[in-house]
């Protein structure tokens, strides 16, 4: 599978492409990159995001593997604007589900940051969980990045 690793403010990231779409973003570094135009475009957009130049969302073809419900949750996540948050409960209400099920789908998101599960919080404003390296510390860092250094 074509992949590309690069450094970011939240640690090394690895992007994966299959059949012309981004299918995963993982924390860590993989040797022997197989660069493609799409992977380079995704890296450039992520670098623009981290630099504060990309605030309107990513413009990339995505093909995350998951259940129909997980895909509905991930679609709802991509609709959360840069710098805003939603609660697990708000997303659950919109989808006719439960907050716990939404949290489970967020935890299985294979394309974090691009599909912004970090923008989902607990009902009391707590961070909940995060699958990225360093867990909720990384989630808090991404929220600060989107809010000019404040959470």
PDB file of C-alpha atoms in Angstrom:
ATOM      1  CA  UNK A   1       0.000   0.000   0.000  1.00  0.00           C
ATOM      2  CA  UNK A   2       1.375   3.428  -0.913  1.00  0.00           C
ATOM      3  CA  UNK A   3       2.377   5.432   2.159  1.00  0.00           C
ATOM      4  CA  UNK A   4       4.224   8.572   3.144  1.00  0.00           C
ATOM      5  CA  UNK A   5       5.637   9.556   6.538  1.00  0.00           C
ATOM      6  CA  UNK A   6       6.351  13.092   7.702  1.00  0.00           C
ATOM      7  CA  UNK A   7       6.931  15.050  10.887  1.00  0.00           C
ATOM      8  CA  UNK A   8       4.221  17.167  12.463  1.00  0.00           C
ATOM      9  CA  UNK A   9       3.732  19.179  15.661  1.00  0.00           C
ATOM     10  CA  UNK A  10       1.965  16.132  17.175  1.00  0.00           C
ATOM     11  CA  UNK A  11       4.698  13.673  16.210  1.00  0.00           C
ATOM     12  CA  UNK A  12       5.515  11.631  13.139  1.00  0.00           C
ATOM     13  CA  UNK A  13       2.523  10.765  10.952  1.00  0.00           C
ATOM     14  CA  UNK A  14       2.076   8.161   8.234  1.00  0.00           C
ATOM     15  CA  UNK A  15      -0.524   8.539   5.475  1.00  0.00           C
ATOM     16  CA  UNK A  16      -1.821   5.586   3.470  1.00  0.00           C
ATOM     17  CA  UNK A  17      -3.449   5.538   0.044  1.00  0.00           C
ATOM     18  CA  UNK A  18      -5.312   2.767  -1.715  1.00  0.00           C
ATOM     19  CA  UNK A  19      -7.226   2.915  -5.009  1.00  0.00           C
ATOM     20  CA  UNK A  20      -6.891   6.695  -5.280  1.00  0.00           C
ATOM     21  CA  UNK A  21      -8.139   7.573  -1.772  1.00  0.00           C
ATOM     22  CA  UNK A  22      -6.662   8.207   1.667  1.00  0.00           C
ATOM     23  CA  UNK A  23      -7.529   5.184   3.821  1.00  0.00           C
ATOM     24  CA  UNK A  24      -5.552   5.800   7.009  1.00  0.00           C
ATOM     25  CA  UNK A  25      -3.433   8.214   9.009  1.00  0.00           C
ATOM     26  CA  UNK A  26      -1.333   6.658  11.769  1.00  0.00           C
ATOM     27  CA  UNK A  27       1.095   8.002  14.334  1.00  0.00           C
ATOM     28  CA  UNK A  28       4.636   6.842  13.676  1.00  0.00           C
ATOM     29  CA  UNK A  29       7.246   6.720  10.958  1.00  0.00           C
ATOM     30  CA  UNK A  30       7.460   4.087   8.236  1.00  0.00           C
ATOM     31  CA  UNK A  31      10.596   3.697   6.138  1.00  0.00           C
ATOM     32  CA  UNK A  32      10.642   3.343   2.367  1.00  0.00           C
ATOM     33  CA  UNK A  33       7.889   5.755   1.432  1.00  0.00           C
ATOM     34  CA  UNK A  34       5.986   5.180  -1.774  1.00  0.00           C
ATOM     35  CA  UNK A  35       4.988   8.739  -2.616  1.00  0.00           C
ATOM     36  CA  UNK A  36       2.043   9.447  -4.874  1.00  0.00           C
ATOM     37  CA  UNK A  37       0.556  12.769  -5.971  1.00  0.00           C
ATOM     38  CA  UNK A  38      -2.394  12.205  -3.599  1.00  0.00           C
ATOM     39  CA  UNK A  39      -0.157  11.445  -0.605  1.00  0.00           C
ATOM     40  CA  UNK A  40       1.902  14.565  -1.317  1.00  0.00           C
ATOM     41  CA  UNK A  41      -1.303  16.621  -1.584  1.00  0.00           C
ATOM     42  CA  UNK A  42      -2.553  15.183   1.722  1.00  0.00           C
ATOM     43  CA  UNK A  43       0.772  15.935   3.411  1.00  0.00           C
ATOM     44  CA  UNK A  44       0.705  19.489   2.051  1.00  0.00           C
ATOM     45  CA  UNK A  45      -2.846  20.009   3.350  1.00  0.00           C
ATOM     46  CA  UNK A  46      -1.912  18.618   6.779  1.00  0.00           C
ATOM     47  CA  UNK A  47       1.124  20.913   6.923  1.00  0.00           C
ATOM     48  CA  UNK A  48      -1.156  23.854   6.001  1.00  0.00           C
ATOM     49  CA  UNK A  49      -3.557  22.750   8.779  1.00  0.00           C
ATOM     50  CA  UNK A  50      -0.756  22.667  11.357  1.00  0.00           C
ATOM     51  CA  UNK A  51       0.521  26.056  10.157  1.00  0.00           C
ATOM     52  CA  UNK A  52      -2.973  27.562  10.536  1.00  0.00           C
ATOM     53  CA  UNK A  53      -3.356  28.166   6.790  1.00  0.00           C
ATOM     54  CA  UNK A  54      -6.046  25.486   6.238  1.00  0.00           C
ATOM     55  CA  UNK A  55      -9.220  26.369   8.123  1.00  0.00           C
ATOM     56  CA  UNK A  56     -11.953  25.254   5.723  1.00  0.00           C
ATOM     57  CA  UNK A  57     -11.455  21.503   5.846  1.00  0.00           C
ATOM     58  CA  UNK A  58      -9.474  19.003   3.842  1.00  0.00           C
ATOM     59  CA  UNK A  59     -10.147  18.472   0.157  1.00  0.00           C
ATOM     60  CA  UNK A  60      -9.102  14.852  -0.281  1.00  0.00           C
ATOM     61  CA  UNK A  61     -10.766  11.644  -1.448  1.00  0.00           C
ATOM     62  CA  UNK A  62     -11.287   9.455   1.622  1.00  0.00           C
ATOM     63  CA  UNK A  63     -12.179   5.765   1.836  1.00  0.00           C
ATOM     64  CA  UNK A  64     -12.187   4.727   5.476  1.00  0.00           C
ATOM     65  CA  UNK A  65     -13.033   1.089   6.171  1.00  0.00           C
ATOM     66  CA  UNK A  66     -15.818   0.700   8.703  1.00  0.00           C
ATOM     67  CA  UNK A  67     -19.410  -0.238   9.372  1.00  0.00           C
ATOM     68  CA  UNK A  68     -22.279   1.767   7.926  1.00  0.00           C
ATOM     69  CA  UNK A  69     -22.832   3.366  11.349  1.00  0.00           C
ATOM     70  CA  UNK A  70     -19.152   4.275  11.748  1.00  0.00           C
ATOM     71  CA  UNK A  71     -19.187   5.898   8.315  1.00  0.00           C
ATOM     72  CA  UNK A  72     -22.246   7.957   9.311  1.00  0.00           C
ATOM     73  CA  UNK A  73     -20.415   9.163  12.430  1.00  0.00           C
ATOM     74  CA  UNK A  74     -17.259   9.971  10.454  1.00  0.00           C
ATOM     75  CA  UNK A  75     -19.340  11.941   7.940  1.00  0.00           C
ATOM     76  CA  UNK A  76     -20.832  13.913  10.841  1.00  0.00           C
ATOM     77  CA  UNK A  77     -17.332  14.635  12.140  1.00  0.00           C
ATOM     78  CA  UNK A  78     -16.224  16.106   8.822  1.00  0.00           C
ATOM     79  CA  UNK A  79     -19.161  18.534   9.060  1.00  0.00           C
ATOM     80  CA  UNK A  80     -17.822  20.083  12.306  1.00  0.00           C
ATOM     81  CA  UNK A  81     -16.171  23.370  11.278  1.00  0.00           C
ATOM     82  CA  UNK A  82     -12.559  24.207  12.116  1.00  0.00           C
ATOM     83  CA  UNK A  83     -12.332  25.664  15.616  1.00  0.00           C
ATOM     84  CA  UNK A  84     -15.710  24.311  16.750  1.00  0.00           C
ATOM     85  CA  UNK A  85     -16.626  21.284  18.831  1.00  0.00           C
ATOM     86  CA  UNK A  86     -19.634  19.053  19.346  1.00  0.00           C
ATOM     87  CA  UNK A  87     -20.453  16.635  22.133  1.00  0.00           C
ATOM     88  CA  UNK A  88     -20.824  12.903  21.728  1.00  0.00           C
ATOM     89  CA  UNK A  89     -24.459  13.431  22.742  1.00  0.00           C
ATOM     90  CA  UNK A  90     -25.124  16.077  20.078  1.00  0.00           C
ATOM     91  CA  UNK A  91     -23.808  13.806  17.357  1.00  0.00           C
ATOM     92  CA  UNK A  92     -25.723  10.854  18.797  1.00  0.00           C
ATOM     93  CA  UNK A  93     -28.981  12.829  18.806  1.00  0.00           C
ATOM     94  CA  UNK A  94     -28.455  13.893  15.194  1.00  0.00           C
ATOM     95  CA  UNK A  95     -27.837  10.264  14.178  1.00  0.00           C
ATOM     96  CA  UNK A  96     -30.504   8.690  16.403  1.00  0.00           C
ATOM     97  CA  UNK A  97     -27.906   6.789  18.396  1.00  0.00           C
ATOM     98  CA  UNK A  98     -26.185   6.842  21.780  1.00  0.00           C
ATOM     99  CA  UNK A  99     -23.172   8.866  22.915  1.00  0.00           C
ATOM    100  CA  UNK A 100     -21.291   5.662  23.758  1.00  0.00           C
ATOM    101  CA  UNK A 101     -21.775   4.319  20.216  1.00  0.00           C
ATOM    102  CA  UNK A 102     -20.544   7.623  18.784  1.00  0.00           C
ATOM    103  CA  UNK A 103     -17.494   7.441  21.066  1.00  0.00           C
ATOM    104  CA  UNK A 104     -16.792   3.924  19.852  1.00  0.00           C
ATOM    105  CA  UNK A 105     -16.930   5.058  16.229  1.00  0.00           C
ATOM    106  CA  UNK A 106     -14.638   7.999  17.013  1.00  0.00           C
ATOM    107  CA  UNK A 107     -12.155   5.608  18.602  1.00  0.00           C
ATOM    108  CA  UNK A 108     -12.123   3.502  15.437  1.00  0.00           C
ATOM    109  CA  UNK A 109     -11.626   6.452  13.083  1.00  0.00           C
ATOM    110  CA  UNK A 110      -8.758   5.373  10.793  1.00  0.00           C
ATOM    111  CA  UNK A 111      -8.106   8.901   9.461  1.00  0.00           C
ATOM    112  CA  UNK A 112      -7.791  11.134  12.555  1.00  0.00           C
ATOM    113  CA  UNK A 113      -7.145  14.865  12.125  1.00  0.00           C
ATOM    114  CA  UNK A 114      -8.511  14.765   8.547  1.00  0.00           C
ATOM    115  CA  UNK A 115     -11.722  13.232   9.918  1.00  0.00           C
ATOM    116  CA  UNK A 116     -11.669  15.435  13.027  1.00  0.00           C
ATOM    117  CA  UNK A 117     -12.661  13.187  15.925  1.00  0.00           C
ATOM    118  CA  UNK A 118     -10.624  15.527  18.163  1.00  0.00           C
ATOM    119  CA  UNK A 119     -13.497  18.027  17.854  1.00  0.00           C
ATOM    120  CA  UNK A 120     -15.846  15.788  19.866  1.00  0.00           C
ATOM    121  CA  UNK A 121     -16.084  16.324  23.620  1.00  0.00           C
ATOM    122  CA  UNK A 122     -17.945  14.902  26.577  1.00  0.00           C
ATOM    123  CA  UNK A 123     -21.201  16.539  27.710  1.00  0.00           C
ATOM    124  CA  UNK A 124     -19.388  18.351  30.530  1.00  0.00           C
ATOM    125  CA  UNK A 125     -16.654  19.642  28.201  1.00  0.00           C
ATOM    126  CA  UNK A 126     -14.249  16.860  29.122  1.00  0.00           C
ATOM    127  CA  UNK A 127     -11.925  15.627  26.412  1.00  0.00           C
ATOM    128  CA  UNK A 128     -13.185  12.049  26.543  1.00  0.00           C
ATOM    129  CA  UNK A 129     -10.656   9.833  24.793  1.00  0.00           C
ATOM    130  CA  UNK A 130      -8.376  10.067  21.791  1.00  0.00           C
ATOM    131  CA  UNK A 131      -6.689   7.359  19.776  1.00  0.00           C
ATOM    132  CA  UNK A 132      -3.657   9.439  18.803  1.00  0.00           C
ATOM    133  CA  UNK A 133      -0.224   9.171  20.328  1.00  0.00           C
ATOM    134  CA  UNK A 134      -0.259  10.678  23.844  1.00  0.00           C
ATOM    135  CA  UNK A 135      -4.066  10.356  23.871  1.00  0.00           C
ATOM    136  CA  UNK A 136      -5.946  13.328  25.256  1.00  0.00           C
ATOM    137  CA  UNK A 137      -2.781  15.468  25.369  1.00  0.00           C
ATOM    138  CA  UNK A 138      -2.714  15.283  21.569  1.00  0.00           C
ATOM    139  CA  UNK A 139      -6.452  15.985  21.403  1.00  0.00           C
ATOM    140  CA  UNK A 140      -5.977  19.084  23.576  1.00  0.00           C
ATOM    141  CA  UNK A 141      -3.050  20.224  21.398  1.00  0.00           C
ATOM    142  CA  UNK A 142      -5.172  19.946  18.240  1.00  0.00           C
ATOM    143  CA  UNK A 143      -8.011  21.902  19.866  1.00  0.00           C
ATOM    144  CA  UNK A 144      -5.561  24.605  21.000  1.00  0.00           C
ATOM    145  CA  UNK A 145      -4.141  24.787  17.475  1.00  0.00           C
ATOM    146  CA  UNK A 146      -7.639  25.419  16.116  1.00  0.00           C
ATOM    147  CA  UNK A 147      -8.489  27.963  18.808  1.00  0.00           C
ATOM    148  CA  UNK A 148      -5.409  30.159  18.705  1.00  0.00           C
ATOM    149  CA  UNK A 149      -3.715  28.486  21.661  1.00  0.00           C
ATOM    150  CA  UNK A 150      -6.797  28.285  23.916  1.00  0.00           C
ATOM    151  CA  UNK A 151      -9.052  25.365  24.685  1.00  0.00           C
TER     152      UNK A 151
END
